[in-house]
Coordinates of C-alpha atoms in Angstrom, one line a residue:
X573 CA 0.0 0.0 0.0
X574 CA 1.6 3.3 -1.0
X575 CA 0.3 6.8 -0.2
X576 CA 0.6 9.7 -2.5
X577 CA 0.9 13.1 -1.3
X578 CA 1.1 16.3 -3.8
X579 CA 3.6 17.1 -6.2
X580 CA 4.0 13.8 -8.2
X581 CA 5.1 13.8 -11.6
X582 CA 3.0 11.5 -14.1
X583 CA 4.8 10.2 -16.5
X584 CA 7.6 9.0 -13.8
X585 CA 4.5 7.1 -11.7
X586 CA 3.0 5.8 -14.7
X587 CA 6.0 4.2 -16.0
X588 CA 6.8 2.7 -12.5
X589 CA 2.7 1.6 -12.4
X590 CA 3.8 -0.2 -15.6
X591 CA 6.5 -1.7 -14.9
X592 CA 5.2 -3.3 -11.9
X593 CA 2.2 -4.7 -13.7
X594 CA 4.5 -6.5 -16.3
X595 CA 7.2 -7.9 -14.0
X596 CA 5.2 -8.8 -11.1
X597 CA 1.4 -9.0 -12.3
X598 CA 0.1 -11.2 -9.0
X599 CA 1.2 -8.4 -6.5
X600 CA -1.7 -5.8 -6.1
X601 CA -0.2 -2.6 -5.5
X602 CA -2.6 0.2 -3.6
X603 CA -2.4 4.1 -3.9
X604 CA -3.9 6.3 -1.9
X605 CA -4.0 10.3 -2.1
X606 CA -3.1 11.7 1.1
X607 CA -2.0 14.9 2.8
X608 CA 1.4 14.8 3.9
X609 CA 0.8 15.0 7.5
X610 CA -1.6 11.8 6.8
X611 CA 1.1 10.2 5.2
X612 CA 3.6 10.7 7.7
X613 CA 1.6 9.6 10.6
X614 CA 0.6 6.5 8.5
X615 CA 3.8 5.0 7.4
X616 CA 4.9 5.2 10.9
X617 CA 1.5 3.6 12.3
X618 CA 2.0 0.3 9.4
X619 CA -1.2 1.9 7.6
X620 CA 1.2 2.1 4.7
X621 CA 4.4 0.2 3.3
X622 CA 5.4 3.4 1.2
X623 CA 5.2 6.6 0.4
X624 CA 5.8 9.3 -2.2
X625 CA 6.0 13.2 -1.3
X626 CA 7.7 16.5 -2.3
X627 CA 9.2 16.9 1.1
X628 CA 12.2 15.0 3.1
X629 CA 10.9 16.7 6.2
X630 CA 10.2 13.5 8.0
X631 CA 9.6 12.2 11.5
X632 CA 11.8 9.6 13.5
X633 CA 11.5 6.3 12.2
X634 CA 11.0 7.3 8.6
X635 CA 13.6 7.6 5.9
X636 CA 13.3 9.5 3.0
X637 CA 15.2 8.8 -0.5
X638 CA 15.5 10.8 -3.5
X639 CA 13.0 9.4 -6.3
X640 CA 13.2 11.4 -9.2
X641 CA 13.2 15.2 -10.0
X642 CA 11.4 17.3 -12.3
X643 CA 12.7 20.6 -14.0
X644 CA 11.0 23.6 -12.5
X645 CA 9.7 25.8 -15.8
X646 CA 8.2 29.3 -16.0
X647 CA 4.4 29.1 -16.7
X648 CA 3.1 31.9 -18.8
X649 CA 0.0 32.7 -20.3
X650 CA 0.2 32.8 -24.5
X651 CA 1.7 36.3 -25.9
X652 CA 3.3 37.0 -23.0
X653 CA 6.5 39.3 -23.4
X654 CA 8.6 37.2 -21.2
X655 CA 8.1 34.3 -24.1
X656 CA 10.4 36.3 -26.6
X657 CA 13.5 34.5 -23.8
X658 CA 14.6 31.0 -24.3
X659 CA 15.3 30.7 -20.7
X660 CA 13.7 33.1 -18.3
X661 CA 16.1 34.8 -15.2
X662 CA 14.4 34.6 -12.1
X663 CA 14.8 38.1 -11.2
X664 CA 12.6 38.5 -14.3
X665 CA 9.9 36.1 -12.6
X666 CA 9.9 38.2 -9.7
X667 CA 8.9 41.2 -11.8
X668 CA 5.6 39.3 -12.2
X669 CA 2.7 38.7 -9.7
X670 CA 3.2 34.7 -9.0
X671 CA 0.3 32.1 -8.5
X672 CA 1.1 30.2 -5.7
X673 CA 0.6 26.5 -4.3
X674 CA -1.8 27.0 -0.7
X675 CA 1.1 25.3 1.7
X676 CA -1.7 23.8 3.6
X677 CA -2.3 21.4 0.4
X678 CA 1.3 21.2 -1.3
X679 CA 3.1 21.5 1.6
X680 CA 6.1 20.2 0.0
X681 CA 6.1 21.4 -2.8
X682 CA 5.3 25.2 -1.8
X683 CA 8.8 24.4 0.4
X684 CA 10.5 23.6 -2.8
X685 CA 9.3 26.7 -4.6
X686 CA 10.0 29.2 -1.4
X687 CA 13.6 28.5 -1.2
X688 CA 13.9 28.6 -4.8
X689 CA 11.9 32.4 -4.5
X690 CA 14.2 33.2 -1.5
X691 CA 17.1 33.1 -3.8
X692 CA 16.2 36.5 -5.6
X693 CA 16.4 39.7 -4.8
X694 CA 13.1 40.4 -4.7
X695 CA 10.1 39.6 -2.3
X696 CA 7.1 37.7 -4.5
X697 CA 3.8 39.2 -5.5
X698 CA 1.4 36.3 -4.4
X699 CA -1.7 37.1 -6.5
X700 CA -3.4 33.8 -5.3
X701 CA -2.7 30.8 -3.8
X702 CA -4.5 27.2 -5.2
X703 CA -5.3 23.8 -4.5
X704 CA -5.0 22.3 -7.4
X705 CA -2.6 22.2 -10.5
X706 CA -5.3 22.7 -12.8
X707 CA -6.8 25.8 -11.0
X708 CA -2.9 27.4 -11.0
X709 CA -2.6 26.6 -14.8
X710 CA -6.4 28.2 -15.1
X711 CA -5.2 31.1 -13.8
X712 CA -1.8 32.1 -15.4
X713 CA -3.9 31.1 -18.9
X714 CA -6.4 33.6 -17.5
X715 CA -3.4 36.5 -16.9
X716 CA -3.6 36.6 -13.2
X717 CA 0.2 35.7 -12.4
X718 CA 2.8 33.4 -13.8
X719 CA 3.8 30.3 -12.0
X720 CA 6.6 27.9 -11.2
X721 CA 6.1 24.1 -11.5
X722 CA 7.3 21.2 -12.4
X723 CA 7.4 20.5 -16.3
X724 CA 6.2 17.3 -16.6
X725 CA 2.7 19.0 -14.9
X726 CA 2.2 21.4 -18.2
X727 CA 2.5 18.9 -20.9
X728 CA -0.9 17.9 -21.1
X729 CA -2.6 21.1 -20.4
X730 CA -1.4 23.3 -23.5
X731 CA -5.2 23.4 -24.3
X732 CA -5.4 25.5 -21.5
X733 CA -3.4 28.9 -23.5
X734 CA -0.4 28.7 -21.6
X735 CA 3.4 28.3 -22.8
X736 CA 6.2 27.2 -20.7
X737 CA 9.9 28.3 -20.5
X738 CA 12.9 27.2 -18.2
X739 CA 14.5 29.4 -15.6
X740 CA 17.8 30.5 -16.8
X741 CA 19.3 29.2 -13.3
X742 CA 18.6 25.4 -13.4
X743 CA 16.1 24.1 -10.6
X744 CA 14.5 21.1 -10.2
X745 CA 10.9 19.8 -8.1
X746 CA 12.5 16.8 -6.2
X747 CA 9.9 13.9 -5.3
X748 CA 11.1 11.6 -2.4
X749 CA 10.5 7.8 -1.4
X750 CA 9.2 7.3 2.3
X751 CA 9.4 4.4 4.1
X752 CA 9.5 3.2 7.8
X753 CA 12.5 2.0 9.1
X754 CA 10.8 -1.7 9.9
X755 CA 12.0 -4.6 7.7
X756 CA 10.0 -4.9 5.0
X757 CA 8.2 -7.5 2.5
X758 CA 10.2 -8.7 -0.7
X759 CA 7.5 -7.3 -2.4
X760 CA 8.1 -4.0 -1.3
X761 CA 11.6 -4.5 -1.3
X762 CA 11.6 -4.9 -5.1
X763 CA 9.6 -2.0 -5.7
X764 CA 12.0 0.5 -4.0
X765 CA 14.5 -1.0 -6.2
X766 CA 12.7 -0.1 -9.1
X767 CA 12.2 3.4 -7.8
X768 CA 16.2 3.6 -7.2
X769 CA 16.8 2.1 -11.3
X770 CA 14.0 5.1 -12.4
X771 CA 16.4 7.2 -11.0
X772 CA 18.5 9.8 -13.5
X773 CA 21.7 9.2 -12.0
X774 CA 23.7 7.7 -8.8
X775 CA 24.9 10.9 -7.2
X776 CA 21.7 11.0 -5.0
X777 CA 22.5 11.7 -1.0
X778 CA 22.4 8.6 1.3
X779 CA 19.0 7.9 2.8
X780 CA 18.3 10.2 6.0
X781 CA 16.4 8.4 9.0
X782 CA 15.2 10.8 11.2

């Protein structure tokens, strides 16, 4: 049983979905969409073997590995001037009124996006905050701010009137794997070794158990 908390990216949890169904078809796998708090408290209560989340800011007895990361892009609205710049500087992001995860739904996410925010030199115009990715794409199509997601998130909502660009500073949406520190099944065993194969590289950090 694996919980899902905000931030995932889709084509990464689809292929893993996949490959899971081919190479072991007789092992059920479970998702459920959770808050991160729920999450947390969960995998440390046995409710779940796994977990997936946009935050390594996790309780004793947990341990959090890099999954995979997505390439933060600049979400614009169609026409935009800013689209005339191959990459966009985020100083030049800052100019703009930004539309904002609410951190009480994408806690971890909203984490991600803050530090990257508190490294200009300018404080953010929040123009709104949102539940929902589609709600945030709504309204940069609908010229209320630009945003700052993940690029996997956009590709299927260019019906929407928006455009995308990456930051001329590279930055990356990193989604971690959360598990208890209890022994394990095979089963789940396996599938954290798939996660770790999905993986672009080898250079990720140690697991941290807190």
């Amino acid at each position: 049983h694996t919980a899902l908390s905000e931030g995932m990216t889709p084509a990464r949890l689809a292929a893993l979905m996949a490959g899971c169904r081919a190479d072991e078809p007789r092992v059920a796998i479970h998702f459920s969409e959770v808050p991160l708090a729920q999450q947390l408290a969960g995998l440390g209560q046995g409710l779940y073997d796994l977990g997936f989340a946009a935050s390594d800011n996790v309780g004793r007895g947990i341990v959090a590995e890099r999954a995979w990361q997505d390439p933060i892009h600049v979400i614009l609205p169609t026409r935009h001037p800013l689209l005339a710049l191959e990459t966009i500087p985020l100083s030049e992001v800052l100019r703009h009124p930004l539309v904002l995860g609410d951190p009480k739904y994408c806690e971890g996410c909203r984490q991600q996006i803050d530090r990257l925010i508190g490294k200009g030199s300018a404080q953010p115009q929040v123009a709104a905050q949102v539940r929902s990715v589609y709600l945030m794409l709504s309204m940069v199509a609908a010229g209320v701010g630009l945003a700052l997601m993940g690029a996997s998130q956009v590709l299927s909502n260019w019906e929407l009137g928006i455009a995308s660009r990456p930051l001329a500073e590279p930055a990356a949406l990193t989604t971690w794997l959360l598990r208890s520190t209890r022994v394990s099944r095979q089963s789940v065993a396996r599938f954290i070794e798939r996660v770790i194969a999905m993986r672009e590289d080898n250079l990720a950090p140690p697991p941290r158990a807190r």
